[in-house]
């Protein structure tokens, strides 16, 4: 969503704070005192309590006041929600009587919980004015009337207007001449200056709508906006967040935000995907989980058109390849809400969506299946009937897995793929059609029948309504009003802004989008183009290089440049730029491309969320330079057999299914990118296929309009009929009505405008795209559908019937000989990408590496199957992590504590030992940390550190062979072997090594049994009789204890423990621990700034005579 309403309080604060920045040093006497009362204010201890507010704002006690709710409520005065000329005590009492109470305003009921309090401004009726600022595609408009207030009447008819083209600066003279002729002469200069500053503020802070009624100006020059309604472009947050501050976008009155909605909103903000949820009727029977913005609208429309709008519980979408965790969180949220209130008739859940472009359907279904398992009992108890229709990448696997899950859980789930119309599951789910006429998805034998064969079943559905006469009359009147606005444009178009693509057309891609480019090259190869449609890529964040892609089965190199200028200079055949830049950098990258308008004739802008002010400027600049635009917020477009923009058309299986490898006779324009894939499918199943299709983008101001493309199609002899898929919001469809009536468009047009469900909601609902919101009766889907039908377009009764209508018009053209069906060419073959083929389970290949201890492929890193978040939450420590990664086991706490103790006691043994010495020497030679550490580690072996492995082997073997200590010592002496782990330079039994004491006592206290340690201690008793320093040293103690730990902790079989010891895990413990000390010595030498080490001569015995 782009334009969002803000509270009156915040709107006024923005004006009062920033107006002086735009007033050319003129200081306007603007009333800026106001406070916002929230539910917390009634709590005395709260920082925003009534008492705290008076302490911070003493004027509240000194001034007569006005109070009213600040919750996007219109006509508050007429609803009795305005108190004027009150004392602070009276205001507090008035608020307390209404706070958190339900109130009905016209047909909408809601809870009052936010109030604005301001000074009362005594004034005469003649001091009131009306002003409204609003942005449009090519201009900003100021509507003004010299009278204001609740009884101002129809200002649209009475007011005067000032239109400012983009980039045109407002002037006091222009404002005075256009708006203030009926204002007293003595006020004009001051008021015109204020309006000029307000226009600048409006533009710079990215407001899109601001209505002040009344604007009061008294003779003393004080200006006060008494009542304000404003909307701001949320997508401009990255431009204006400093000026906006903590701006709030409240839900419409009557639709309090549920905690679940807040949760999904927060989830969406932290995701690269699109996650939206609006609760319409928490008691409703019909729930949806729809993938795609456009698809979410047509599902809601169809439910409404079939007479079940009052049962529609929610509106929302999950799209843009959400992760498993995000899909799971979204699904469990919907399931929780759906099962909260029982209905004896049961409930319906529709999991739907269009044909995805790049989202892996099976991957997203995994999250839904996880939620289904969690809520199995609740879903059964609530008698939820689940209907699924999905298509796109890997949909077969997704539907198959969904079937397996449904059977496993015993849930009633009905599954359909792209062979079924996108909304056909709606009447099936609602019991309006016989499900036997619609075979479900069969993973072993997919049903590929055309929808035309079902036309007889679809033609007459119960409860489906044709447009009423009164609706048509209203729409005709609205169309007539809009015709004057659009006629000039429709008659003036001679040269098409967007250039027609040919098999020779080539593009540059802005952004390192290897996957999208590979998809374009695969399409090119399928269509038998002579060379790739992508000539190069531009990526400013790395030097010039080549990226390797495939042309069929052969590899090819695509050059990557850092600037558009270089790309244009080296590829004179490039005429299009496909811009994948982010919404933050779209403006700069397009402006850079427009410098080469002599060569670049079309620019496709993929990014969503481009601020409207930047989009409007891009549109103007492109028009001035004769460059056509597609987007923003578009997937692109496709010309079968010729050219594909980005990811349009989805995966190759969908391109083949929709026959996009060869041209048909039908051209379409859609707002929605996801729905353009659905149109490809619908048109292919009900005609000879698509000639060209474009998704112009879902923003309020797309770079090119429906009319731009429809005129191209109308003038192209290869196009025989056209299809339009519009959306609620905007008036661009009326230009088509006018073009049809005037004869400019002569070819048959099948048209449908999505968003017919909007009329069932008592409050404003933002649909899937930024531009999908009606700003008046003229912009409703119902009015536009009726106007298109009245103009002569072929309008189906609902989107559900658009396939039938296309087939009807196509069959008529075939019968008349306008279309002569051509023989179907052989289906082209295209090599499948290895990674995708493997994901689909079509191929297998032995792995080059095998790893069983960690996995980073999912939503979260796991150690031996344990998510890293659980490792942290359960505080398993370093010992626990080591046990997972080394032993693939979750060892008991005493075991992990022992591991950590070993790491601590073996971390260092001073600077003199060989490992530390080597590390120090390397550090002083200027080597880096890793090199110095390696120098120290390479000394670990039989004479340094390796005693652990050997000691463990000796003691373990003796115990396993049943030796006693005396026999063991005697055997070692006979074999002339040292007993590893026995002996210390200075320590004795009476002067023990504290490390040995700590390790030994811990093991004896916590281990289930210590047979190897006990044996080692008995050996110590014998060896110390020979020499006092032949004690069990720290290496031997650790080794004996570790053998006891592995063998007796219950996690391993004896053979497993022996294998682990044989693989060197004991030596690994020494390496891990001593690395801590070596790193410490490196850092210490660097901190002390020690120079190159040279060993002193007098410490070397030179024996050159040998």
Short mmCIF file of C-alpha atoms in Angstrom, two decimals, residues 227-567:
data_model
loop_
_atom_site.label_atom_id
_atom_site.label_comp_id
_atom_site.label_asym_id
_atom_site.label_seq_id
_atom_site.Cartn_x
_atom_site.Cartn_y
_atom_site.Cartn_z
CA UNK A 227 -10.08 20.20 10.87
CA UNK A 228 -7.65 18.20 8.75
CA UNK A 229 -7.68 14.90 6.89
CA UNK A 230 -4.44 13.79 5.28
CA UNK A 231 -2.77 10.88 3.54
CA UNK A 232 0.93 10.36 3.10
CA UNK A 233 2.96 8.16 0.75
CA UNK A 234 4.28 5.46 3.05
CA UNK A 235 6.81 4.27 0.48
CA UNK A 236 8.66 7.58 0.84
CA UNK A 237 9.70 6.70 4.39
CA UNK A 238 13.34 6.27 3.36
CA UNK A 239 13.24 9.83 2.00
CA UNK A 240 11.28 11.53 4.79
CA UNK A 241 11.69 9.50 7.97
CA UNK A 242 13.65 12.31 9.61
CA UNK A 243 10.88 14.84 8.98
CA UNK A 244 8.02 12.44 9.71
CA UNK A 245 9.33 11.15 13.00
CA UNK A 246 7.24 8.44 14.68
CA UNK A 247 4.35 8.62 12.26
CA UNK A 248 1.34 6.39 12.92
CA UNK A 249 -0.92 4.85 10.26
CA UNK A 250 -4.10 3.88 12.12
CA UNK A 251 -6.64 1.35 10.89
CA UNK A 252 -9.93 2.78 9.54
CA UNK A 253 -12.58 3.51 12.16
CA UNK A 254 -14.74 0.48 12.71
CA UNK A 255 -11.96 -1.96 12.04
CA UNK A 256 -9.80 -2.13 15.11
CA UNK A 257 -6.50 -3.84 14.45
CA UNK A 258 -6.32 -7.36 15.81
CA UNK A 259 -3.13 -8.48 17.57
CA UNK A 260 -2.77 -11.07 14.81
CA UNK A 261 -2.84 -8.31 12.19
CA UNK A 262 -0.09 -6.49 14.07
CA UNK A 263 1.91 -9.70 14.19
CA UNK A 264 1.65 -10.23 10.43
CA UNK A 265 2.45 -6.57 9.80
CA UNK A 266 5.62 -6.92 11.87
CA UNK A 267 6.45 -10.16 10.07
CA UNK A 268 6.00 -8.37 6.74
CA UNK A 269 8.28 -5.50 7.74
CA UNK A 270 11.11 -7.91 8.46
CA UNK A 271 10.63 -9.97 5.32
CA UNK A 272 11.53 -9.61 1.68
CA UNK A 273 8.20 -11.21 0.86
CA UNK A 274 4.71 -9.71 0.99
CA UNK A 275 2.58 -10.78 3.97
CA UNK A 276 -0.76 -9.02 4.50
CA UNK A 277 -3.74 -9.81 6.71
CA UNK A 278 -6.95 -7.87 7.32
CA UNK A 279 -9.75 -9.30 9.48
CA UNK A 280 -13.09 -8.37 7.95
CA UNK A 281 -15.47 -10.52 10.00
CA UNK A 282 -13.96 -12.72 12.69
CA UNK A 283 -17.19 -14.73 12.83
CA UNK A 284 -17.26 -15.33 9.06
CA UNK A 285 -17.40 -18.84 7.62
CA UNK A 286 -15.24 -18.24 4.54
CA UNK A 287 -11.49 -17.84 5.13
CA UNK A 288 -8.76 -17.41 2.55
CA UNK A 289 -5.01 -17.87 2.26
CA UNK A 290 -4.11 -16.46 -1.14
CA UNK A 291 -0.73 -16.11 -2.79
CA UNK A 292 -0.44 -12.92 -4.85
CA UNK A 293 -1.84 -9.38 -4.63
CA UNK A 294 -4.01 -9.59 -7.74
CA UNK A 295 -5.14 -13.13 -6.92
CA UNK A 296 -6.21 -12.05 -3.45
CA UNK A 297 -8.55 -9.50 -5.03
CA UNK A 298 -10.19 -11.91 -7.49
CA UNK A 299 -10.84 -14.47 -4.77
CA UNK A 300 -12.51 -11.84 -2.59
CA UNK A 301 -14.44 -10.60 -5.63
CA UNK A 302 -15.71 -14.04 -6.52
CA UNK A 303 -16.81 -14.77 -2.96
CA UNK A 304 -18.66 -11.45 -2.93
CA UNK A 305 -20.12 -11.83 -6.43
CA UNK A 306 -21.55 -15.22 -5.45
CA UNK A 307 -23.44 -13.65 -2.57
CA UNK A 308 -21.14 -14.66 0.30
CA UNK A 309 -19.47 -11.32 0.97
CA UNK A 310 -21.07 -11.12 4.41
CA UNK A 311 -19.38 -14.45 5.25
CA UNK A 312 -15.90 -13.40 4.08
CA UNK A 313 -13.76 -13.43 7.21
CA UNK A 314 -10.44 -12.05 6.03
CA UNK A 315 -8.50 -10.48 3.23
CA UNK A 316 -4.77 -10.82 2.67
CA UNK A 317 -1.92 -12.39 0.78
CA UNK A 318 1.33 -14.27 1.19
CA UNK A 319 3.59 -13.92 -1.82
CA UNK A 320 7.09 -13.14 -3.03
CA UNK A 321 8.62 -16.51 -2.07
CA UNK A 322 8.14 -16.41 1.72
CA UNK A 323 10.31 -18.75 3.75
CA UNK A 324 9.01 -21.92 5.38
CA UNK A 325 8.94 -20.19 8.77
CA UNK A 326 7.12 -17.14 7.39
CA UNK A 327 4.51 -19.29 5.65
CA UNK A 328 4.08 -21.36 8.80
CA UNK A 329 3.63 -18.24 10.94
CA UNK A 330 1.10 -16.84 8.47
CA UNK A 331 -0.84 -20.11 8.25
CA UNK A 332 -0.97 -20.73 11.99
CA UNK A 333 -2.20 -17.18 12.51
CA UNK A 334 -5.06 -17.71 10.05
CA UNK A 335 -5.86 -21.15 11.50
CA UNK A 336 -5.94 -19.75 15.03
CA UNK A 337 -8.38 -16.99 14.07
CA UNK A 338 -10.52 -19.33 11.96
CA UNK A 339 -10.93 -21.89 14.75
CA UNK A 340 -11.59 -19.34 17.49
CA UNK A 341 -15.36 -19.10 16.93
CA UNK A 342 -17.28 -22.25 16.07
CA UNK A 343 -20.11 -22.35 13.53
CA UNK A 344 -22.51 -25.31 13.42
CA UNK A 345 -22.43 -25.18 9.60
CA UNK A 346 -18.65 -25.58 9.57
CA UNK A 347 -16.16 -23.36 7.81
CA UNK A 348 -14.44 -23.12 4.45
CA UNK A 349 -10.75 -22.39 3.93
CA UNK A 350 -9.65 -21.51 0.40
CA UNK A 351 -5.89 -21.80 -0.16
CA UNK A 352 -5.56 -20.21 -3.56
CA UNK A 353 -3.33 -18.30 -5.86
CA UNK A 354 -2.39 -17.56 -9.42
CA UNK A 355 0.41 -19.22 -11.34
CA UNK A 356 3.55 -18.13 -9.53
CA UNK A 357 6.49 -16.69 -11.42
CA UNK A 358 9.32 -17.90 -9.20
CA UNK A 359 7.89 -18.96 -5.83
CA UNK A 360 8.46 -22.66 -5.13
CA UNK A 361 4.91 -23.83 -4.38
CA UNK A 362 6.04 -27.02 -2.66
CA UNK A 363 8.33 -25.04 -0.34
CA UNK A 364 5.57 -22.65 0.75
CA UNK A 365 3.14 -25.54 1.18
CA UNK A 366 5.59 -27.09 3.63
CA UNK A 367 4.90 -24.22 6.04
CA UNK A 368 1.15 -24.64 5.61
CA UNK A 369 1.41 -28.39 6.18
CA UNK A 370 3.35 -27.77 9.39
CA UNK A 371 0.53 -25.52 10.64
CA UNK A 372 -2.06 -28.11 9.59
CA UNK A 373 -0.35 -30.70 11.78
CA UNK A 374 -0.28 -28.28 14.72
CA UNK A 375 -3.97 -27.36 14.35
CA UNK A 376 -5.30 -30.75 13.23
CA UNK A 377 -7.68 -31.20 16.17
CA UNK A 378 -8.98 -27.61 15.98
CA UNK A 379 -9.55 -27.87 12.22
CA UNK A 380 -11.53 -31.08 12.65
CA UNK A 381 -13.49 -29.71 15.59
CA UNK A 382 -14.36 -26.57 13.62
CA UNK A 383 -15.40 -28.71 10.63
CA UNK A 384 -13.11 -26.83 8.25
CA UNK A 385 -13.36 -27.90 4.61
CA UNK A 386 -10.12 -27.00 2.76
CA UNK A 387 -10.02 -26.20 -0.96
CA UNK A 388 -6.66 -25.70 -2.64
CA UNK A 389 -5.91 -24.30 -6.08
CA UNK A 390 -2.30 -23.49 -6.85
CA UNK A 391 0.13 -23.49 -9.75
CA UNK A 392 3.63 -22.38 -10.54
CA UNK A 393 7.12 -23.76 -9.95
CA UNK A 394 7.05 -27.24 -8.39
CA UNK A 395 3.28 -27.14 -7.91
CA UNK A 396 2.92 -30.85 -8.71
CA UNK A 397 5.15 -31.79 -5.80
CA UNK A 398 3.37 -29.27 -3.58
CA UNK A 399 -0.09 -30.64 -4.33
CA UNK A 400 1.13 -34.22 -3.97
CA UNK A 401 2.63 -33.48 -0.56
CA UNK A 402 -0.54 -31.65 0.47
CA UNK A 403 -2.54 -34.77 -0.43
CA UNK A 404 -0.23 -36.96 1.65
CA UNK A 405 -0.55 -34.60 4.62
CA UNK A 406 -4.35 -34.42 4.31
CA UNK A 407 -4.65 -38.21 4.25
CA UNK A 408 -2.26 -38.56 7.16
CA UNK A 409 -4.22 -36.08 9.29
CA UNK A 410 -7.67 -37.10 8.13
CA UNK A 411 -8.54 -33.59 6.97
CA UNK A 412 -11.00 -32.91 4.12
CA UNK A 413 -8.78 -31.28 1.47
CA UNK A 414 -9.64 -30.82 -2.22
CA UNK A 415 -6.75 -30.14 -4.60
CA UNK A 416 -6.65 -28.44 -8.01
CA UNK A 417 -3.88 -27.25 -10.31
CA UNK A 418 -3.67 -24.90 -13.31
CA UNK A 419 -6.04 -27.10 -15.32
CA UNK A 420 -8.78 -25.56 -13.16
CA UNK A 421 -9.70 -21.86 -13.41
CA UNK A 422 -8.13 -19.84 -10.63
CA UNK A 423 -11.45 -19.07 -8.89
CA UNK A 424 -13.35 -22.23 -9.84
CA UNK A 425 -12.73 -23.59 -6.35
CA UNK A 426 -14.79 -20.76 -4.85
CA UNK A 427 -18.25 -21.90 -6.07
CA UNK A 428 -17.15 -25.48 -5.40
CA UNK A 429 -16.23 -24.62 -1.82
CA UNK A 430 -19.49 -22.71 -1.35
CA UNK A 431 -21.55 -25.61 -2.68
CA UNK A 432 -22.74 -23.76 -5.78
CA UNK A 433 -21.23 -26.19 -8.28
CA UNK A 434 -20.98 -29.95 -8.49
CA UNK A 435 -17.43 -30.95 -7.63
CA UNK A 436 -17.83 -34.07 -9.78
CA UNK A 437 -17.56 -31.83 -12.85
CA UNK A 438 -14.11 -30.70 -11.75
CA UNK A 439 -11.67 -33.62 -11.37
CA UNK A 440 -9.14 -33.02 -8.64
CA UNK A 441 -5.42 -32.93 -9.20
CA UNK A 442 -3.93 -36.37 -9.83
CA UNK A 443 -0.16 -36.51 -9.44
CA UNK A 444 0.00 -39.54 -11.70
CA UNK A 445 -2.27 -38.28 -14.48
CA UNK A 446 -2.78 -34.52 -14.54
CA UNK A 447 -6.04 -33.35 -16.05
CA UNK A 448 -5.32 -30.94 -18.90
CA UNK A 449 -8.86 -30.39 -20.18
CA UNK A 450 -9.85 -26.94 -21.37
CA UNK A 451 -12.26 -24.76 -19.49
CA UNK A 452 -14.30 -24.31 -22.63
CA UNK A 453 -15.59 -27.83 -22.22
CA UNK A 454 -17.10 -26.75 -18.91
CA UNK A 455 -18.86 -23.70 -20.33
CA UNK A 456 -22.26 -25.37 -20.12
CA UNK A 457 -21.80 -26.01 -16.42
CA UNK A 458 -20.58 -22.47 -15.77
CA UNK A 459 -23.14 -20.50 -17.69
CA UNK A 460 -25.91 -20.30 -15.12
CA UNK A 461 -24.91 -20.30 -11.48
CA UNK A 462 -27.38 -19.74 -8.70
CA UNK A 463 -27.10 -16.51 -6.77
CA UNK A 464 -24.98 -14.89 -9.51
CA UNK A 465 -26.17 -11.42 -10.41
CA UNK A 466 -26.04 -9.47 -13.66
CA UNK A 467 -25.32 -5.74 -13.35
CA UNK A 468 -28.49 -3.88 -12.41
CA UNK A 469 -29.90 -1.09 -14.54
CA UNK A 470 -29.33 1.48 -11.82
CA UNK A 471 -25.67 0.51 -11.56
CA UNK A 472 -25.28 0.85 -15.31
CA UNK A 473 -26.95 4.26 -15.27
CA UNK A 474 -24.68 5.46 -12.49
CA UNK A 475 -21.64 4.13 -14.27
CA UNK A 476 -22.69 5.77 -17.51
CA UNK A 477 -22.97 9.10 -15.77
CA UNK A 478 -19.59 8.63 -14.14
CA UNK A 479 -18.06 7.65 -17.44
CA UNK A 480 -19.45 10.71 -19.09
CA UNK A 481 -17.85 12.87 -16.44
CA UNK A 482 -14.51 11.15 -16.91
CA UNK A 483 -14.66 11.17 -20.70
CA UNK A 484 -13.83 14.84 -20.93
CA UNK A 485 -10.72 14.27 -18.85
CA UNK A 486 -9.51 11.40 -21.00
CA UNK A 487 -10.74 12.33 -24.49
CA UNK A 488 -7.87 14.66 -25.19
CA UNK A 489 -5.38 11.95 -24.38
CA UNK A 490 -7.11 9.21 -26.37
CA UNK A 491 -7.41 11.37 -29.49
CA UNK A 492 -3.93 12.82 -29.29
CA UNK A 493 -2.06 9.51 -29.24
CA UNK A 494 -0.43 8.86 -32.61
CA UNK A 495 3.00 7.52 -31.79
CA UNK A 496 3.10 4.60 -29.38
CA UNK A 497 5.27 5.28 -26.34
CA UNK A 498 6.28 1.65 -25.71
CA UNK A 499 8.14 0.29 -28.71
CA UNK A 500 7.01 -2.99 -30.24
CA UNK A 501 9.43 -5.83 -29.58
CA UNK A 502 10.85 -7.96 -32.37
CA UNK A 503 12.94 -11.14 -32.50
CA UNK A 504 15.95 -8.86 -32.93
CA UNK A 505 15.22 -6.63 -29.90
CA UNK A 506 17.89 -6.69 -27.23
CA UNK A 507 18.03 -5.40 -23.67
CA UNK A 508 20.42 -4.60 -20.87
CA UNK A 509 19.52 -5.80 -17.37
CA UNK A 510 20.29 -3.45 -14.47
CA UNK A 511 21.30 -5.56 -11.48
CA UNK A 512 23.12 -8.82 -11.14
CA UNK A 513 20.03 -10.92 -11.87
CA UNK A 514 21.52 -14.15 -13.17
CA UNK A 515 18.39 -16.24 -12.55
CA UNK A 516 16.10 -13.83 -14.40
CA UNK A 517 18.57 -13.48 -17.26
CA UNK A 518 18.94 -17.25 -17.53
CA UNK A 519 15.16 -17.49 -17.76
CA UNK A 520 15.16 -14.96 -20.59
CA UNK A 521 17.90 -16.86 -22.42
CA UNK A 522 16.02 -20.14 -22.04
CA UNK A 523 12.92 -18.49 -23.50
CA UNK A 524 15.01 -17.09 -26.38
CA UNK A 525 16.45 -20.51 -27.13
CA UNK A 526 12.99 -22.08 -26.98
CA UNK A 527 11.71 -19.47 -29.44
CA UNK A 528 14.68 -20.12 -31.76
CA UNK A 529 16.06 -16.59 -31.58
CA UNK A 530 19.35 -16.19 -33.38
CA UNK A 531 21.04 -14.58 -30.37
CA UNK A 532 20.19 -13.85 -26.74
CA UNK A 533 17.79 -11.03 -25.94
CA UNK A 534 20.08 -9.92 -23.11
CA UNK A 535 23.19 -8.20 -24.40
CA UNK A 536 24.69 -7.30 -21.04
CA UNK A 537 24.10 -6.53 -17.38
CA UNK A 538 24.95 -3.43 -15.36
CA UNK A 539 26.09 -3.77 -11.76
CA UNK A 540 27.89 -0.78 -10.25
CA UNK A 541 29.25 -2.58 -7.19
CA UNK A 542 31.88 -4.73 -8.83
CA UNK A 543 34.38 -4.23 -11.61
CA UNK A 544 33.68 -5.14 -15.21
CA UNK A 545 33.52 -8.89 -15.64
CA UNK A 546 31.60 -11.70 -17.35
CA UNK A 547 28.95 -13.97 -15.89
CA UNK A 548 28.56 -17.49 -17.22
CA UNK A 549 25.08 -18.61 -18.31
CA UNK A 550 23.59 -21.20 -20.66
CA UNK A 551 22.45 -20.85 -24.25
CA UNK A 552 20.66 -24.15 -24.64
CA UNK A 553 23.19 -26.74 -23.51
CA UNK A 554 26.22 -24.59 -24.29
CA UNK A 555 27.74 -22.08 -21.93
CA UNK A 556 27.90 -18.43 -22.92
CA UNK A 557 29.35 -15.32 -21.31
CA UNK A 558 27.29 -12.19 -20.65
CA UNK A 559 29.32 -9.03 -19.99
CA UNK A 560 28.69 -7.06 -16.81
CA UNK A 561 29.50 -3.32 -16.72
CA UNK A 562 29.56 -0.82 -13.89
CA UNK A 563 27.76 1.98 -15.76
CA UNK A 564 24.86 2.35 -18.16
CA UNK A 565 27.00 4.63 -20.28
CA UNK A 566 29.57 1.92 -20.96
CA UNK A 567 26.86 -0.66 -21.67
#
